[in-house]
Coordinates of C-alpha atoms in Angstrom, one line a residue:
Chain I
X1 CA 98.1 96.6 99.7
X2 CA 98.8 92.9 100.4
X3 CA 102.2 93.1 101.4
X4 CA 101.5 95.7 104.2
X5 CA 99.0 93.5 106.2
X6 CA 102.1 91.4 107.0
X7 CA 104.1 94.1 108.1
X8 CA 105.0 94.4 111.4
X9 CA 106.5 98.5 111.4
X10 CA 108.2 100.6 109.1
X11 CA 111.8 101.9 109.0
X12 CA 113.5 104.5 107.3
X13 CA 114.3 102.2 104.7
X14 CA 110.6 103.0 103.7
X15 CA 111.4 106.4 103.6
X16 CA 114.3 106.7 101.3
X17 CA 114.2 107.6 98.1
X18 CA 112.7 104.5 95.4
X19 CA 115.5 106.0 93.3
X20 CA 118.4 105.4 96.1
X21 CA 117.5 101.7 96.6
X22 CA 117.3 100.7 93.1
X23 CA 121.0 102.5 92.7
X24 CA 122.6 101.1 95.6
X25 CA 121.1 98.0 94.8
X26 CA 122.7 97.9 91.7
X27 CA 126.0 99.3 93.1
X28 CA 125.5 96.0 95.8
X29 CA 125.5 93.8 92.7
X30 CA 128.5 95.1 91.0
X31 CA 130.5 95.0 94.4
X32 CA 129.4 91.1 94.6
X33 CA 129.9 90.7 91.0
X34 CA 133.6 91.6 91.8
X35 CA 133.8 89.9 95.2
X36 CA 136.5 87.0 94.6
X37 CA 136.8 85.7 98.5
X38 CA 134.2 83.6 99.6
X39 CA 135.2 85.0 103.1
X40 CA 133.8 88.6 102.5
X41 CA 130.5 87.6 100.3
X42 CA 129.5 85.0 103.4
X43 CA 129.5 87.8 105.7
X44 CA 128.6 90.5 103.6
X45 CA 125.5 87.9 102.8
X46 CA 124.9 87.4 106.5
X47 CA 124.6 91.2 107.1
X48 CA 122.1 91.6 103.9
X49 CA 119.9 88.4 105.4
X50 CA 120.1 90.4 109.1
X51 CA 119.2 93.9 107.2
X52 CA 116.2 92.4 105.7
X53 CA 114.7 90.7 108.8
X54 CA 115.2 93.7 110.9
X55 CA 114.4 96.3 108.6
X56 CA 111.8 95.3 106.5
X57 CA 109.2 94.9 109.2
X58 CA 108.2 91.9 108.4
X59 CA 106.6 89.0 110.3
X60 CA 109.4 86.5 111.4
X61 CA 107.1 83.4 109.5
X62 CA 106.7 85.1 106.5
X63 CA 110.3 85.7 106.1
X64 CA 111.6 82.1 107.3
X65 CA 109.0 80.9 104.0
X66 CA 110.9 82.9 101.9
X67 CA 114.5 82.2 103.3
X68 CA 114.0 78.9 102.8
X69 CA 112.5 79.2 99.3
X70 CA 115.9 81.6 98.5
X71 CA 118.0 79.2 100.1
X72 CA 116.2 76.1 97.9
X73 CA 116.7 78.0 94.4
X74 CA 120.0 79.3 95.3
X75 CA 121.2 76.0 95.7
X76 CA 119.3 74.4 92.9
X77 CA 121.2 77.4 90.9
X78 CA 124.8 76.7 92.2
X79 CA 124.9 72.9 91.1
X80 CA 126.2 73.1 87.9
X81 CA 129.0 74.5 89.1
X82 CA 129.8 72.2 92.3
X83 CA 129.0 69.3 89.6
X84 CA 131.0 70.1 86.3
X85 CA 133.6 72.7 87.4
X86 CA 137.2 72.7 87.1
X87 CA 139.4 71.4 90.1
X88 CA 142.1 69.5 91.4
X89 CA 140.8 67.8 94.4
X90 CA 138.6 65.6 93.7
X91 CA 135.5 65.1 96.4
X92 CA 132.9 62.4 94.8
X93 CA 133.0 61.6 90.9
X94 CA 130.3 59.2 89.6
X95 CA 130.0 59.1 85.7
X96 CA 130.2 62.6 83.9
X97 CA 129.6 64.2 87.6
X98 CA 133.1 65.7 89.1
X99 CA 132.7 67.5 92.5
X100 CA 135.9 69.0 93.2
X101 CA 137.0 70.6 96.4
X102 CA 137.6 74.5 94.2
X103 CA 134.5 73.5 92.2
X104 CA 132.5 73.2 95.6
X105 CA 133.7 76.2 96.9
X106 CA 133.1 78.2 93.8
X107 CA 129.3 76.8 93.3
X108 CA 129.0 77.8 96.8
X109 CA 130.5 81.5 96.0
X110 CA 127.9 81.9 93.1
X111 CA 125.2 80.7 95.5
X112 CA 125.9 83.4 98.4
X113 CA 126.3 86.2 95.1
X114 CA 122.6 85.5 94.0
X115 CA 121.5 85.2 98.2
X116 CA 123.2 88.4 98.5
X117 CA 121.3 91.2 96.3
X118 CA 118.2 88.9 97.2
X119 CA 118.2 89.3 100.4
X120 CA 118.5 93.3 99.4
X121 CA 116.0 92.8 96.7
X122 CA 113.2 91.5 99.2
X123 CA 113.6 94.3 101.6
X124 CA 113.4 97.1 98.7
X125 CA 110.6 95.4 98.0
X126 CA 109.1 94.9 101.6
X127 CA 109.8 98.3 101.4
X128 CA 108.5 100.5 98.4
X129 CA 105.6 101.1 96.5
X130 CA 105.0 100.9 93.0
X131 CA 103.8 104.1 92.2
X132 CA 106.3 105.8 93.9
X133 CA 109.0 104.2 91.7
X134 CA 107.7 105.5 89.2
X135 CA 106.9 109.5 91.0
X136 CA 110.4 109.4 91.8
X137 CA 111.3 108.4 87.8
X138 CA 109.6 111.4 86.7
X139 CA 110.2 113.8 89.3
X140 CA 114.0 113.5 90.2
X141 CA 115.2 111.5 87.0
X142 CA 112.7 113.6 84.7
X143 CA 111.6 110.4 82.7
X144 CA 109.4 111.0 80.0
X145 CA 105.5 110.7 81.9
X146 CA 104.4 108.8 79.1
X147 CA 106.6 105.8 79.6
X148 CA 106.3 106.2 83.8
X149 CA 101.8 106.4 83.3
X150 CA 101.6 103.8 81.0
X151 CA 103.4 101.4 83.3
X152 CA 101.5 102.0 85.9
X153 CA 98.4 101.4 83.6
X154 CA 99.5 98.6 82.7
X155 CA 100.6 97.0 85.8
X156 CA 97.2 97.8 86.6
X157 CA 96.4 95.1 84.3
X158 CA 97.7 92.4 85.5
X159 CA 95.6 90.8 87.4
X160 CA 92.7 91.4 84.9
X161 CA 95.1 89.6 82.3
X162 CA 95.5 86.6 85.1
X163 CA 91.7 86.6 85.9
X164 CA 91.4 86.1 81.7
X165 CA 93.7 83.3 81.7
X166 CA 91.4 81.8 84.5
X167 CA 88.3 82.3 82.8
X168 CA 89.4 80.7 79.3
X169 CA 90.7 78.0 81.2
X170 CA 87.3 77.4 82.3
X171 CA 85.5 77.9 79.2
X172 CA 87.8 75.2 77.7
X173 CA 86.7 72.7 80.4
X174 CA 83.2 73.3 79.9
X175 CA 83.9 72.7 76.3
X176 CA 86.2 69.7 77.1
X177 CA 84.2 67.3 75.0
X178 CA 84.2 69.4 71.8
X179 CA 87.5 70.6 71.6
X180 CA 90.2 68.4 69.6
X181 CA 93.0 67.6 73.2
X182 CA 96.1 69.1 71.1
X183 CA 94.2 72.5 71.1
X184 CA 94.5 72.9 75.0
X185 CA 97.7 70.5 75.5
X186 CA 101.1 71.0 74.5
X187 CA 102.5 73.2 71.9
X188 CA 99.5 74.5 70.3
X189 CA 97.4 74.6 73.4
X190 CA 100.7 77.0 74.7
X191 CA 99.7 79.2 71.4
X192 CA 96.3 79.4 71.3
X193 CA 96.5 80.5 75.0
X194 CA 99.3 83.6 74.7
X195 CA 97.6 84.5 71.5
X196 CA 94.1 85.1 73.1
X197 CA 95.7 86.9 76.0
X198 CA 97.8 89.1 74.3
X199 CA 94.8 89.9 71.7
X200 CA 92.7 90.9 74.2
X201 CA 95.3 93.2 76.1
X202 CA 96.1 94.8 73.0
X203 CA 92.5 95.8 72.3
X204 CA 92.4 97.2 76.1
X205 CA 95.8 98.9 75.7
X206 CA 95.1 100.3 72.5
X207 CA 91.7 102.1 74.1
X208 CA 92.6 103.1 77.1
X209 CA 95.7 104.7 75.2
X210 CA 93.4 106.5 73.1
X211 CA 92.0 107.6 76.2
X212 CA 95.1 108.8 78.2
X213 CA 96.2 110.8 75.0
X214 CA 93.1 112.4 75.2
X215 CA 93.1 113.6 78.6
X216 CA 96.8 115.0 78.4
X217 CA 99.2 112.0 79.6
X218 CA 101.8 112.8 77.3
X219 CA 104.5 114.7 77.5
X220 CA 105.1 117.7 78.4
X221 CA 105.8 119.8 81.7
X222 CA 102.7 118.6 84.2
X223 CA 102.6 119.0 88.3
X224 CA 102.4 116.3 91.1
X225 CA 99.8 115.8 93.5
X226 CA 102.2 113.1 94.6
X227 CA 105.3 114.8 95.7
X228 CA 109.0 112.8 95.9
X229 CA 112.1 113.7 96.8
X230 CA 115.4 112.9 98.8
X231 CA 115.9 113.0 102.3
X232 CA 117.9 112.1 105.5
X233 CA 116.4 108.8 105.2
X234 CA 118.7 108.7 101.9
X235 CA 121.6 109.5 103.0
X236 CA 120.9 107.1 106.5
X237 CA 120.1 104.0 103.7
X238 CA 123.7 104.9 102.0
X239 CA 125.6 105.1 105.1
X240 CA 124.1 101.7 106.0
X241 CA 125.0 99.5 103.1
X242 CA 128.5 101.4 102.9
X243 CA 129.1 100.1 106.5
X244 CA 127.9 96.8 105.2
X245 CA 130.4 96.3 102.6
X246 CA 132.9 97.7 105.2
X247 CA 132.1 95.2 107.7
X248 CA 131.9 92.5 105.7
X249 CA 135.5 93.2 104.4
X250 CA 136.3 93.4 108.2
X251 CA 135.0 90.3 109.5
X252 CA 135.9 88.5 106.3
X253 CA 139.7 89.0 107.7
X254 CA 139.1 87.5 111.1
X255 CA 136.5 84.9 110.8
X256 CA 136.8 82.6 108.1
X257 CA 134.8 79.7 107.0
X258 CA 136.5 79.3 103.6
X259 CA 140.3 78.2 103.8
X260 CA 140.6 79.7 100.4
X261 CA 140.8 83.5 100.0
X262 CA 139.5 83.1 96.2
X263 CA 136.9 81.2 94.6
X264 CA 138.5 81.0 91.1
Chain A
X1 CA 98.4 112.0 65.5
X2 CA 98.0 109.0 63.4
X3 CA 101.2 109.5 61.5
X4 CA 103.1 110.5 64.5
X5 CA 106.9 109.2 63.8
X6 CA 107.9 108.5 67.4
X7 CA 106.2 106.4 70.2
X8 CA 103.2 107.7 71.3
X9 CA 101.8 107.0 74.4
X10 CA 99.7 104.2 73.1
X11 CA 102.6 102.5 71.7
X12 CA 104.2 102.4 74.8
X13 CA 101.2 101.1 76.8
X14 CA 100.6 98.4 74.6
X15 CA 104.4 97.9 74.5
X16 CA 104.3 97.4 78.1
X17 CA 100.9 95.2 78.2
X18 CA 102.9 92.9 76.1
X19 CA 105.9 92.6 78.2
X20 CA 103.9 92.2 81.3
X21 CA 101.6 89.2 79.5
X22 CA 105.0 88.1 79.0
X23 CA 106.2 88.7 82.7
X24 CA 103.9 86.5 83.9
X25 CA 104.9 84.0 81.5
X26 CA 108.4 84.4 82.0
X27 CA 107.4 83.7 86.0
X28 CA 106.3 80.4 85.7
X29 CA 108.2 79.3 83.1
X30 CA 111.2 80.1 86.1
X31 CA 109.8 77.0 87.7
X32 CA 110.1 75.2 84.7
X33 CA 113.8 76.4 84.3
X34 CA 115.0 75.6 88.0
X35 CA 113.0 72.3 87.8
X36 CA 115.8 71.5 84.8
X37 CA 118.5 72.7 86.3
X38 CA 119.6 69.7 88.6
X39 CA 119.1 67.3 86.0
X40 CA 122.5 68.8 84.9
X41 CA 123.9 69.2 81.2
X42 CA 122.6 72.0 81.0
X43 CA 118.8 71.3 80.1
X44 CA 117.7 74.1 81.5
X45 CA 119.7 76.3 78.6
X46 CA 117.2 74.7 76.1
X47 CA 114.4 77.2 77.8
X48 CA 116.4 79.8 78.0
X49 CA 115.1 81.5 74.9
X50 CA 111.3 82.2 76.7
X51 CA 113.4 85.2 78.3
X52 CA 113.8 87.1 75.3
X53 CA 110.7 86.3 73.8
X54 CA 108.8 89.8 74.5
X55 CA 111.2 92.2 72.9
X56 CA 110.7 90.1 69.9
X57 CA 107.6 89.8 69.7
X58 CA 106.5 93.5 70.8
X59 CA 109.0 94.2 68.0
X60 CA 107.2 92.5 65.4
X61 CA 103.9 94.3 66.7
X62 CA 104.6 97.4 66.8
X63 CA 108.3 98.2 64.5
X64 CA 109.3 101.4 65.9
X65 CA 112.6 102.2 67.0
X66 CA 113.3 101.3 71.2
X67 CA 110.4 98.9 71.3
X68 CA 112.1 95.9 71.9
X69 CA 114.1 97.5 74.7
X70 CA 111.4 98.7 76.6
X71 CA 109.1 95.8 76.1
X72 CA 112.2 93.4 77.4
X73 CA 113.2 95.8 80.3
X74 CA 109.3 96.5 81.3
X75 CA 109.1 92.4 81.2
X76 CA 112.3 91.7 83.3
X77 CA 110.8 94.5 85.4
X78 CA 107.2 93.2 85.5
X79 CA 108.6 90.0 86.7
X80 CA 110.3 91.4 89.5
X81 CA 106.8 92.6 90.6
X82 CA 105.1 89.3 89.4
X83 CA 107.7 87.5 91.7
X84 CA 107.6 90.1 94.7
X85 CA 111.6 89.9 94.4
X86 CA 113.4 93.2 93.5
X87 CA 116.4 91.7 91.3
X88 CA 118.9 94.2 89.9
X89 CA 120.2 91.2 87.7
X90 CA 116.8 90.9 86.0
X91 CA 116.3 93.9 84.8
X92 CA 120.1 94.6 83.9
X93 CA 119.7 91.1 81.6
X94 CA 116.6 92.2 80.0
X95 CA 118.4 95.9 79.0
X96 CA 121.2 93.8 77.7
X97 CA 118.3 91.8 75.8
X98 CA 116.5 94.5 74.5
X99 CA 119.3 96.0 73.0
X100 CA 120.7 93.1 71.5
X101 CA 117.5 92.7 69.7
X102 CA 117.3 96.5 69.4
X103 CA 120.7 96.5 67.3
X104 CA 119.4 93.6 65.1
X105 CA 115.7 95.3 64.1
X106 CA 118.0 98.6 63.9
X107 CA 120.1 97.3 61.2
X108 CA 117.0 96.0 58.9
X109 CA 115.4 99.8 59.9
X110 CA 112.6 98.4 61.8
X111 CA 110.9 97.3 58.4
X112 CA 111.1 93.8 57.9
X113 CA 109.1 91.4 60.1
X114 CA 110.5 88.2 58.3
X115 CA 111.4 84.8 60.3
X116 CA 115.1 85.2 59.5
X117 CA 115.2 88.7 61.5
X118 CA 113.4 87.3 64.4
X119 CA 115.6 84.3 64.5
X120 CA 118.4 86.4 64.5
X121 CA 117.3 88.6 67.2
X122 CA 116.8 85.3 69.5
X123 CA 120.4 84.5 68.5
X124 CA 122.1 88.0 69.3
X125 CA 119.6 88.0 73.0
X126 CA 121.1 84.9 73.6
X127 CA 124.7 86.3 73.1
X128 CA 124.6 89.3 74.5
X129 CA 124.5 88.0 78.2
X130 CA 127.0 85.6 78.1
X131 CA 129.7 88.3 79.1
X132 CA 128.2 88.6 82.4
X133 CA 127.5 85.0 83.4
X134 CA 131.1 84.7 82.9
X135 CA 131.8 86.9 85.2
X136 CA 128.6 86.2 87.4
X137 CA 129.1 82.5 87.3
X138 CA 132.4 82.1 86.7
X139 CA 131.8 79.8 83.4
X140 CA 135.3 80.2 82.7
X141 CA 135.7 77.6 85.3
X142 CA 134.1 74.8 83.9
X143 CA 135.2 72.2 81.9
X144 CA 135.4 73.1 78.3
X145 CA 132.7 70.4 77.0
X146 CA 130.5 71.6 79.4
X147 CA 130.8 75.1 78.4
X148 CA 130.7 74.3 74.6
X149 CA 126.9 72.5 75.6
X150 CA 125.6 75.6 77.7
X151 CA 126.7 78.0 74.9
X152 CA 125.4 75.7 72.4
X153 CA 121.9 74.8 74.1
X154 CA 121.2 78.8 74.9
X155 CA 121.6 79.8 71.1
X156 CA 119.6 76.8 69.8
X157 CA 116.8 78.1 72.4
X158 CA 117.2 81.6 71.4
X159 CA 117.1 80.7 67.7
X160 CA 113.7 78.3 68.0
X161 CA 112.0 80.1 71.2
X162 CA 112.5 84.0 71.1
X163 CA 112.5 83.3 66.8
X164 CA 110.5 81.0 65.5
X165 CA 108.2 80.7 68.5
X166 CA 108.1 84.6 68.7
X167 CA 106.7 84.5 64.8
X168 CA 104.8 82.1 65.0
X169 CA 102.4 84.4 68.0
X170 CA 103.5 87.3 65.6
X171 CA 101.2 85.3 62.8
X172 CA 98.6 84.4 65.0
X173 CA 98.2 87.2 66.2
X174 CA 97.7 88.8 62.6
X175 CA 94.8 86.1 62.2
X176 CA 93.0 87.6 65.3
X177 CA 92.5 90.9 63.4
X178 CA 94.1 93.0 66.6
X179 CA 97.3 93.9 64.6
X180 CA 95.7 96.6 62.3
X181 CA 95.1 98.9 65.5
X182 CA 98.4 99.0 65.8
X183 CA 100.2 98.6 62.8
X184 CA 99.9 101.1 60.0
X185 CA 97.6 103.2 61.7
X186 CA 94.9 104.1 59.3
X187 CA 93.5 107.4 60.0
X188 CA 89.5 105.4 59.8
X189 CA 90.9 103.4 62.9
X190 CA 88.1 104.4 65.0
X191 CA 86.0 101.4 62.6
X192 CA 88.0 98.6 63.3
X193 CA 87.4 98.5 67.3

């Protein structure tokens, strides 16, 4: 797989459960969701950032790319806060733009939030394979195998889907000179391009669905040659991003960077 | 097998090929959304509706009852993989999504596949997440015109995007022919490949 070859080592973080991440990472999304002081979240944030260079594996230059990519759209994604929130003190106004000093603070907040189960985000990614998700699904969560195969089929897909696109692309430069410009710009050129892509995936689908339900990927009780399940690994993982919280609660106390104890 | 009520395991695949077509869609058109957003006012709200665009048209596809949920979760999903960044927030929006839509196709009994249903579906996607960018974003805080803009660009882009956009590729893709292996299922469906 791609993402190994610029992997470095492997934790236990690879080891834990596909089923533990995606649940803690959605418990680490309500606890920032409900995170008022910008104190806590910018340390909590900080640990997250350390977690995923350290555990992840992966090389240093690969990760700066992407921290600086995350830091760029989280930014980006703050401004209309910082720019047209409520405040008192006003910073810089010019026209219908109104920084204020709360506004800053809060666009800022909603910034670190997004950085935060990001940073998480990239190391369960980093850090799991597909297939396993979807292993894990079946075998500890008992999902239905015909929703957890035909994903994986499908995802399968994808890059013959993107190698279509490429190829009508192509075939509409070759043909430049004989097609009207409004069928391959704009609107209708948007169109003609989804409908031809999703016409052809359907067709695939629909065979290789006919196929699948023909060799016995349905429902019904089956066995694994891929075996999941939990382990230490799990319960190290849970341990870790309760201490995170923790610490970040901690340290949010004694070092502050924020005067304010609430973005609000 | 050919009258089989529920979803078979073909429905779901093609379901899923849907969403993920859509997935990669919905990964570009990110760029175009974050390119929008420092112009300000809220431009970036008028593409807001691409994001709830597969539900309605896998919907329109197939008309069987959780479709639109799974085909907007399995896209919000699929461009977590597309993007190579797990987000939690993704897939909890397109659940949210999906079942707004879900509710909409429930009440006309996953029959009608009219413009006015699909339109309606955009609107109610669009809706349905507001709660949680108030929270998430703290829209509470911003002035009120602002807000009023944002509210009012997402439902306009909703309406004309995940609607009338979403039937217009529903109608297109009748034209191609593709729709009858899915649709009624006639039991000489073996021909029409």
């Amino acid at each position: 797989m791609m993402l190994q070859s610029i992997r470095k080592y492997e934790t236990f973080v690879d080891r834990s459960n596909p089923i533990t991440k995606i649940g803690l990472a959605a418990v680490l999304f309500l606890t920032v969701v409900l995170i008022h002081n910008p104190n806590y979240l910018f340390h909590l944030s900080l640990l997250l950032l350390l977690a995923m260079i350290i555990l992840s594996g992966v090389k240093l230059r690969y990760l700066a790319a992407l921290i600086a990519v995350m830091l760029l759209l989280g930014s980006i994604s703050s401004l209309y806060m910082i720019f047209y929130g409520e405040g008192t003190t006003t910073l810089y106004s010019f026209g219908i733009i109104h920084i204020t000093e709360e506004s800053f603070v809060r666009g800022i907040h909603v910034m670190m939030r997004g950085l935060a189960v990001s940073f998480f985000g990239a190391l369960i990614i980093f850090t799991t394979r597909i297939t396993d998700v979807f292993y894990s699904l079946m075998q500890q969560l008992s999902l239905k195998p015909k929703y957890a195969y035909s994903f994986m089929a499908a995802v399968r897909m994808v890059p013959i889907i993107i190698s279509e696109y490429v190829v009508l692309r192509q075939a509409r430069k070759v043909r430049r000179a004989l097609i009207h410009k409004k069928y391959v710009t704009g609107m209708k050129g948007f169109k003609t391009t989804i409908i031809t892509l999703l016409s052809q995936s359907i067709r695939r689908a629909y065979r290789l669905g006919i196929a699948m339900e023909s060799k016995g990927f349905d429902d019904g009780p089956r066995t694994y040659y891929h075996r999941t399940s939990f382990s230490i690994s799990d319960i190290y993982l849970l341990l870790f991003i309760g201490a995170c919280i923790f610490m970040s609660f901690q340290l949010g106390q004694i070092i502050t960077p924020f005067e304010t104890t609430d973005a609000r | 097998m050919a009258s089989r009520k529920g979803l078979t395991l073909t429905d779901v695949l093609i379901t899923v090929v849907i969403a993920l077509v859509f997935a990669i869609i919905y990964s570009i058109w990110g760029g175009v959304y974050t390119m929008l957003q420092p112009l300000g006012l809220h431009l970036n709200e008028l593409v807001y509706g691409m994001w709830f665009i597969a539900a309605v048209v896998a919907y329109l596809i197939i008309r069987k009852p959780g479709v639109a949920i799974i085909a907007e979760f399995a896209a919000a999903s699929g461009e977590t993989i597309v993007m190579l960044q797990f987000d939690v927030m993704l897939m909890l929006y397109g659940l949210l999504q999906g079942l707004a839509c879900e509710i909409v196709f429930a009440i006309v009994r996953y029959k009608s596949t009219a413009l006015m249903v699909a339109v309606t579906a955009g609107v109610a996607a669009a809706l349905s997440t507001l709660p949680l960018d108030w929270y998430y974003g703290y829209l509470g805080q911003l002035e009120t015109w602002n807000l009023v803009l944002m509210i009012g660009f997402r439902v306009l882009s909703g309406a004309l995007i995940a609607g009338w956009l979403a039937h217009a590729l529903y109608r297109g893709l009748g034209e191609t022919g593709v729709l009858k292996l899915v649709g009624a299922r006639s039991p000489h469906r073996s021909e029409e490949l």
